[in-house]
Coordinates of C-alpha atoms in Angstrom, one line a residue:
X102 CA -91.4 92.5 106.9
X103 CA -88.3 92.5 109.5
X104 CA -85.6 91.5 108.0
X105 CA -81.8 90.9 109.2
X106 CA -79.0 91.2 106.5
X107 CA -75.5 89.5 107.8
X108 CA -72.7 91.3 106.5
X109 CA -74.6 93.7 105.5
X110 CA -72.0 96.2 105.8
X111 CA -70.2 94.7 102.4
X112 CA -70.2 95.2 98.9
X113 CA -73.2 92.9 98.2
X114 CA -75.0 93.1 101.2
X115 CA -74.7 96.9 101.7
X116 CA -76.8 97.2 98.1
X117 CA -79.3 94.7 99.3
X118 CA -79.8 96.5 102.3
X119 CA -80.6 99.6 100.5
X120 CA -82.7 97.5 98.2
X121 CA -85.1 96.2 100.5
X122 CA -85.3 99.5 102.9
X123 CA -86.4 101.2 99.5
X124 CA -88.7 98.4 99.0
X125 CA -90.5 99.2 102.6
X126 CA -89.1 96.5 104.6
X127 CA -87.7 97.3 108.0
X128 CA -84.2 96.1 107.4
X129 CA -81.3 95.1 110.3
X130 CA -77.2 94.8 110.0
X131 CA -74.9 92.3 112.0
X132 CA -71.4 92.3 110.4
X133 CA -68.4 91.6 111.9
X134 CA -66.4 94.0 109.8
X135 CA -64.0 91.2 108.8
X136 CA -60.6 92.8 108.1
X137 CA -61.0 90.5 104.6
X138 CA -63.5 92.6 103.0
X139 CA -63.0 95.9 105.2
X140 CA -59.6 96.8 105.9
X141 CA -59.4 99.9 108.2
X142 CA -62.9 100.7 108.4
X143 CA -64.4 101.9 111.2
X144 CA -67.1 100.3 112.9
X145 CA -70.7 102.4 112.2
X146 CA -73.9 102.9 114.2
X147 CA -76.3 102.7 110.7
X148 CA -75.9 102.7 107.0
X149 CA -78.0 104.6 105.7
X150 CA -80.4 104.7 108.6
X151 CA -80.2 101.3 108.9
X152 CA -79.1 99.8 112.3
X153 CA -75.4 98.1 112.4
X154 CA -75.4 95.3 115.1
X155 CA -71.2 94.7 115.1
X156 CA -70.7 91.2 116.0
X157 CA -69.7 87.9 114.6
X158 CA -72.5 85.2 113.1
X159 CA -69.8 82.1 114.7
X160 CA -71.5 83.9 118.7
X161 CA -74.7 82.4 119.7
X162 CA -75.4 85.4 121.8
X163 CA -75.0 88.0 119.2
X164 CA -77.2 85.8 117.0
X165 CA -80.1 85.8 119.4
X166 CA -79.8 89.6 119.9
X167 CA -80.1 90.0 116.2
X168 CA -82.8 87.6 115.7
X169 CA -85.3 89.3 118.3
X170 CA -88.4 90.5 116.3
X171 CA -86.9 89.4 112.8
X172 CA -89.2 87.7 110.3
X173 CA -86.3 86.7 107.6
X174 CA -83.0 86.3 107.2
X175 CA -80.9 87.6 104.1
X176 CA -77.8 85.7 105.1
X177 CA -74.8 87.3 103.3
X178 CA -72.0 86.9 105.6
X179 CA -69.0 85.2 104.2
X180 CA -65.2 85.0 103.3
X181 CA -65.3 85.4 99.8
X182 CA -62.4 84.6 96.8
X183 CA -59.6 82.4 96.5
X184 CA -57.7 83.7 99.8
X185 CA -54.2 83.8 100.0
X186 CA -53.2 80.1 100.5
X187 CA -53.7 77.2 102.8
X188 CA -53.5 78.8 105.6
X189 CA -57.0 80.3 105.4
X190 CA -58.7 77.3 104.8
X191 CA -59.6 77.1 109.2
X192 CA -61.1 80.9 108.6
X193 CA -63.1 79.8 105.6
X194 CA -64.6 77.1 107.3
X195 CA -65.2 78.9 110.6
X196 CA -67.1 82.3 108.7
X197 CA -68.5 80.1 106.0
X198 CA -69.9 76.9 107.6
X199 CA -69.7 77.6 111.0
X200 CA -71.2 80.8 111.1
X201 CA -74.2 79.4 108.5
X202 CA -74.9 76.8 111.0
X203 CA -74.4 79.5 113.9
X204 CA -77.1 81.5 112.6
X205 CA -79.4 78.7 111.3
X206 CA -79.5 76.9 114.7
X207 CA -80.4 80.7 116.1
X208 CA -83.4 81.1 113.4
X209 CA -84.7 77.2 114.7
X210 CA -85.2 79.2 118.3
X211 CA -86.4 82.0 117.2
X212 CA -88.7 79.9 115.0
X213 CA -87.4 82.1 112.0
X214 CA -88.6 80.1 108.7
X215 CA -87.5 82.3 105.9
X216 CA -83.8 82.6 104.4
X217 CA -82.2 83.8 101.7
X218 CA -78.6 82.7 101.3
X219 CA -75.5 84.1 99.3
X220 CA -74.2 81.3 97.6
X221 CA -72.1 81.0 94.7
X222 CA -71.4 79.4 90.8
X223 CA -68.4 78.2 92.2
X224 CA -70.5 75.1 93.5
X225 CA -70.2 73.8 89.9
X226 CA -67.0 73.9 89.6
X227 CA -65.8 73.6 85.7
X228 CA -69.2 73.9 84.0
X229 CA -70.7 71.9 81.1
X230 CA -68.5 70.2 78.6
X231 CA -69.2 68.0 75.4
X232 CA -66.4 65.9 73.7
X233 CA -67.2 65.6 69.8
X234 CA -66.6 61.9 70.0
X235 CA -68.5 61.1 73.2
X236 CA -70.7 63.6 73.7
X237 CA -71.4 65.8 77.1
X238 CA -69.2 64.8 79.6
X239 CA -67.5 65.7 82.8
X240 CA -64.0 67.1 82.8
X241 CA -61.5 65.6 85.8
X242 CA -59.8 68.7 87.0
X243 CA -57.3 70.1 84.6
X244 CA -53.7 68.9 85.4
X245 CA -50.8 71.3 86.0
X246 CA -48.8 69.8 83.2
X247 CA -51.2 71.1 80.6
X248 CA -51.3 74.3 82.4
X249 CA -47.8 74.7 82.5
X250 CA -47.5 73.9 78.8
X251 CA -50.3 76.5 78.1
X252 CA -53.4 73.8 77.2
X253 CA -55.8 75.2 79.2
X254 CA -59.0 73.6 77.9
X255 CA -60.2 70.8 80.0
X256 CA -59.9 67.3 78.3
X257 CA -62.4 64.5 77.8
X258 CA -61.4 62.1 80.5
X259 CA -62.4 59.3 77.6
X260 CA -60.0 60.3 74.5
X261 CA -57.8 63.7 76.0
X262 CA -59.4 65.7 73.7
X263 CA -60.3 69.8 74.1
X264 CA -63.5 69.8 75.0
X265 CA -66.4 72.5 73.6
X266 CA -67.9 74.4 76.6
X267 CA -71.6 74.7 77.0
X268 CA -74.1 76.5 79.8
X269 CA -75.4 74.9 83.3
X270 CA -78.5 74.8 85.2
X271 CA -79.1 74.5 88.8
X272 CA -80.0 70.8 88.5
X273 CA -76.2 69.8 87.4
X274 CA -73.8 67.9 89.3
X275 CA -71.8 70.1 92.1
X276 CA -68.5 69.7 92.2
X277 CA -66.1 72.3 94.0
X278 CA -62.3 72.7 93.6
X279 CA -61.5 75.7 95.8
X280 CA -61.9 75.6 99.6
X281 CA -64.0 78.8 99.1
X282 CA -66.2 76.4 96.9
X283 CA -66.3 73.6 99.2
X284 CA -67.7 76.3 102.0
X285 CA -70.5 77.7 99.8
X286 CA -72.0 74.1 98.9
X287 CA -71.8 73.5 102.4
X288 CA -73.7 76.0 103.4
X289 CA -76.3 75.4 100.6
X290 CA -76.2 71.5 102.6
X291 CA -76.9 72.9 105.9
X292 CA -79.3 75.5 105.1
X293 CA -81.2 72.1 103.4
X294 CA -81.3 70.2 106.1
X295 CA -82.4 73.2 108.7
X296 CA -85.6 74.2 106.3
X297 CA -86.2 70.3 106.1
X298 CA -86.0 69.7 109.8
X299 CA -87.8 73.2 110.6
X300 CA -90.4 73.3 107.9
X301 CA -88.9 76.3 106.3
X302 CA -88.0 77.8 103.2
X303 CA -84.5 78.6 101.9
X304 CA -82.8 80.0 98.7
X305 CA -79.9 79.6 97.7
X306 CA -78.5 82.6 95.1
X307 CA -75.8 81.1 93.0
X308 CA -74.3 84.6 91.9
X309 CA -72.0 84.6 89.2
X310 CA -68.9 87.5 89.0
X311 CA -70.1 90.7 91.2
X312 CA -68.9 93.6 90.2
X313 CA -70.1 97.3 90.6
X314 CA -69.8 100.1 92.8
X315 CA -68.3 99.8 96.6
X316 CA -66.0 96.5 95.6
X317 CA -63.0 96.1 97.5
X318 CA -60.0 97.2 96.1
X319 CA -57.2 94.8 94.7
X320 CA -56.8 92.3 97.7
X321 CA -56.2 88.6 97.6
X322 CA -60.5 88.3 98.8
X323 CA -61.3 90.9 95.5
X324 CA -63.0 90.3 92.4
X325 CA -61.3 89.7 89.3
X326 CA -63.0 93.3 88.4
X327 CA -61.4 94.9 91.0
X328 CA -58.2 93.7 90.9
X329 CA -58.1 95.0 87.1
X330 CA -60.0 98.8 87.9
X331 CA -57.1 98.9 90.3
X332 CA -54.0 98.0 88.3
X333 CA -55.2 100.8 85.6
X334 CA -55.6 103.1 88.5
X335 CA -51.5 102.7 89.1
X336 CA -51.0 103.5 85.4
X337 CA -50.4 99.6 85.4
X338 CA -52.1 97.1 82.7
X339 CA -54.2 94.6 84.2
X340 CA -52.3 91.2 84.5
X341 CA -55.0 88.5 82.4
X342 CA -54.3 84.8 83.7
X343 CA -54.2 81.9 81.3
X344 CA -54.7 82.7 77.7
X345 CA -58.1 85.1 78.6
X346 CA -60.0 83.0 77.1
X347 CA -61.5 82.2 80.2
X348 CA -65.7 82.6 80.2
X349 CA -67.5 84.3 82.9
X350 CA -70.9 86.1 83.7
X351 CA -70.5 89.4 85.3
X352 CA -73.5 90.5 86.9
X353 CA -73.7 93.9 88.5
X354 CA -74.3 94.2 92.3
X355 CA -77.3 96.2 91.7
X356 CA -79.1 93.4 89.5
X357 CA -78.0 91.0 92.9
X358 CA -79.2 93.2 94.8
X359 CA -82.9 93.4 93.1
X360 CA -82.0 89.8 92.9
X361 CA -82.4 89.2 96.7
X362 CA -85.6 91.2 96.7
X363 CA -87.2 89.2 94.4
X364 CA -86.5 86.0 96.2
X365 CA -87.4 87.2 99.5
X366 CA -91.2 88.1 97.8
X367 CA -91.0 84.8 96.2
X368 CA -90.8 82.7 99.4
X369 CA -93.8 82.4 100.8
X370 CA -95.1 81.0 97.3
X371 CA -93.4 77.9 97.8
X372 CA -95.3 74.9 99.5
X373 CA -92.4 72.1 99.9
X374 CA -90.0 72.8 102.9
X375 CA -86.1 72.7 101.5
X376 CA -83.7 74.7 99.5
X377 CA -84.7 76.2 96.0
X378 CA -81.4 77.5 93.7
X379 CA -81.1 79.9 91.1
X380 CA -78.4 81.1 89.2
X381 CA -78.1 84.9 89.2
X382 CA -76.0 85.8 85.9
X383 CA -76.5 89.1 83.1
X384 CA -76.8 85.8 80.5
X385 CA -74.4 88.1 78.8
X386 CA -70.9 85.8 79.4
X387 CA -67.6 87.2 78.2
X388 CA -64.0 86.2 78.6
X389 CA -61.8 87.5 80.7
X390 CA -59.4 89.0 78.6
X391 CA -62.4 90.7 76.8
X392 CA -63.9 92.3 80.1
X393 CA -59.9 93.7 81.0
X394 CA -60.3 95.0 77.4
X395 CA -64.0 97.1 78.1
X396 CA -62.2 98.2 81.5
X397 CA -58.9 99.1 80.1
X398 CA -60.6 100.8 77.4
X399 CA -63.4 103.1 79.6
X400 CA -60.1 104.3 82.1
X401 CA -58.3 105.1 79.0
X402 CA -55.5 102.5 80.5
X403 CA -53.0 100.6 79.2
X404 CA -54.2 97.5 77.2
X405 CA -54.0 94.4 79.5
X406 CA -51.1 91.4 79.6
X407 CA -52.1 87.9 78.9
X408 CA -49.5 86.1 81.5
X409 CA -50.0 82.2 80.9
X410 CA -49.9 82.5 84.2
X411 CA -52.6 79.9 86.0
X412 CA -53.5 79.3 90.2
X413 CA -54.4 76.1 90.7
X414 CA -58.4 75.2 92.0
X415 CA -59.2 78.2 89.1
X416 CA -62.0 76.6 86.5
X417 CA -61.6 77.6 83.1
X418 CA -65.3 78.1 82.0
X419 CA -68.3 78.8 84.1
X420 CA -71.5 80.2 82.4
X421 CA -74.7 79.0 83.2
X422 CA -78.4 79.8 82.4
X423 CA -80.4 82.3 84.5
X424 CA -83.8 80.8 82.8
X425 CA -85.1 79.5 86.3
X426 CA -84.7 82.7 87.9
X427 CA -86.8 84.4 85.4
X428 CA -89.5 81.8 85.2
X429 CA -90.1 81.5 88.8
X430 CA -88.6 84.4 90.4
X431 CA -89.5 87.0 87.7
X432 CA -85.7 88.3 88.3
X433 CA -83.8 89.5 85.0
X434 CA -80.8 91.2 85.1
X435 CA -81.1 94.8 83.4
X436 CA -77.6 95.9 83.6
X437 CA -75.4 95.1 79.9
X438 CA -72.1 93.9 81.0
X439 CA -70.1 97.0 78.8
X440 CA -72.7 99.7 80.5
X441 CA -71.9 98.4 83.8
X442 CA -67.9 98.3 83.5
X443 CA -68.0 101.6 82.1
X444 CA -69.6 102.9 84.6
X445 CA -67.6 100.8 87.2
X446 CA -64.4 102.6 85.7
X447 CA -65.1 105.6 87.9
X448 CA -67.1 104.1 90.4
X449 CA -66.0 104.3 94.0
X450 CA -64.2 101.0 95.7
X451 CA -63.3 100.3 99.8
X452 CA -60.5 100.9 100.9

């Protein structure tokens, strides 16, 4: 199968390139090299033998170029993280959302009916909660009062009380509190309505925390993994928001990676024209504060700070079950959380 990867070129997609050219497929690049996620670099012909189209997904013309021949789409071209402030909220939008719609409109002409989309947990925003009084419920966004007072458990909006964290699924309610997340469930929206209108097929892959070999070091657009590998790497101990109490999934890149390849196989399996999301998670959650511990520990680094400090549109817990992903995508991640950040601990980052 031909197969285009956008931003292909980054830490995800760079290991889902090599994925599916290992897997047989005859695999394309188009990146933009955004200074974001590659600082410095130089712009390269292939990777890996792979052919590097430089150009921008928001260009129709660049689109069609890269669309010639192609069967599929692995569409992993995207601002990623909390960003610095405000102030990128236009660029989110225009890489995020434009770009998505960019491309999609491209893939109607070139009668392209297969797509596989990088999206993200942050579409849930906070995840499942239950109040002992009132059962599950839905937390309102957690107010800066509390946070500045060091409550950082979401409340039941009934009775104020802490509420006990549970796991979601891909059928619960979306709710985004970042601008990043608002981009990613809009993309999920508009990569709906083009498989819809088209007749096609599209997945969405909700990944959970990335982390693995080839991240970008600490920027304000790295992951929380990152950020941490680099503050040990100063001699520095990594700065732990909140309390660390904080629950996440960290799932390594290459487990995303085989991630993509199984839902690319699985599309043509599925008879009903739309979107189809998974969650892709190790199922092995941890706090925050406990995965700066396993890192701090394998660089033989100093142990790390809890801070109190919070940024607001942060969600305090966010773990959710990978069950549908291994019932109808036979996808399970293989890599333990403590193997993978041990190994991460030497592994090389971009610049």
């Amino acid at each position: 199968m031909r197969v285009l990867v956008t931003g292909g070129a980054g830490f995800i997609g760079s290991h889902v390139v090599a994925a599916l050219a290992a897997a047989g497929h005859d695999v394309s690049v188009l990146d933009s090299l955004h200074p974001a996620a590659h600082r410095g670099e130089r712009p390269a012909a292939d990777l890996d033998g792979v052919t590097v189209r430089l150009g921008d997904v928001r260009d129709r013309d660049t689109v069609d170029a890269a669309l010639d021949g192609v069967d599929a789409v692995v569409h992993q071209a995207a601002m990623v993280g909390m960003g610095v402030d405000l102030a990128d909220l236009p660029e989110y939008v225009g890489c995020n959302d434009l770009g998505t719609a960019v491309l999609l409109a491209g893939m109607a002409r070139h009668s392209i009916r297969r797509l596989v989309l990088a999206s993200s947990m942050v579409v849930y925003g906070e995840g499942a909660y239950a109040c002992d009084e009132h059962g599950p419920v839905r937390p309102t966004a957690r107010r800066r009062d509390d946070l500045s007072a060091g409550r950082f458990e979401p409340r039941c909006p009934r009775c104020d009380s802490p509420l006990r964290p549970g796991v979601v699924d891909e059928d619960d309610r979306l709710e985004p509190r970042s601008v990043y997340a608002a981009t990613k469930l809009a993309q999920e929206h508009l990569a709906d309505a083009w498989a819809r209108e088209s007749g096609a097929n599209a997945t969405a892959l909700r990944y959970h925390n990335v982390y693995g070999p080839g991240m970008p070091r600490d920027t304000p657009y790295s992951g929380v993994a990152a950020i941490f590998r680099s503050a040990l790497e100063r001699g520095a101990a990594p700065q732990v928001y909140e309390d660390g109490g904080q629950r996440r999934d960290f799932v390594h890149v290459h487990d995303v990676a085989a991630a993509n390849l199984a839902a690319l196989h699985a599309l043509d399996d599925r008879d009903t024209p739309g979107i189809r999301a998974y969650n892709i998670a190790s199922g092995r959650p941890q706090t925050v504060a406990d995965m700066a511990t396993t890192l701090a520990c394998a660089m033989a680094g100093p142990a790390p700070r809890v801070t109190g400090a919070f940024r607001a549109g942060d969600v305090r817990h966010i773990v959710a079950s990978p069950r549908r992903a291994h019932d109808e995508l036979g996808f399970t991640a293989t890599v333990p959380p403590a193997t993978g950040l041990a190994e991460f601990a030497t592994a090389p980052l971009r610049a």
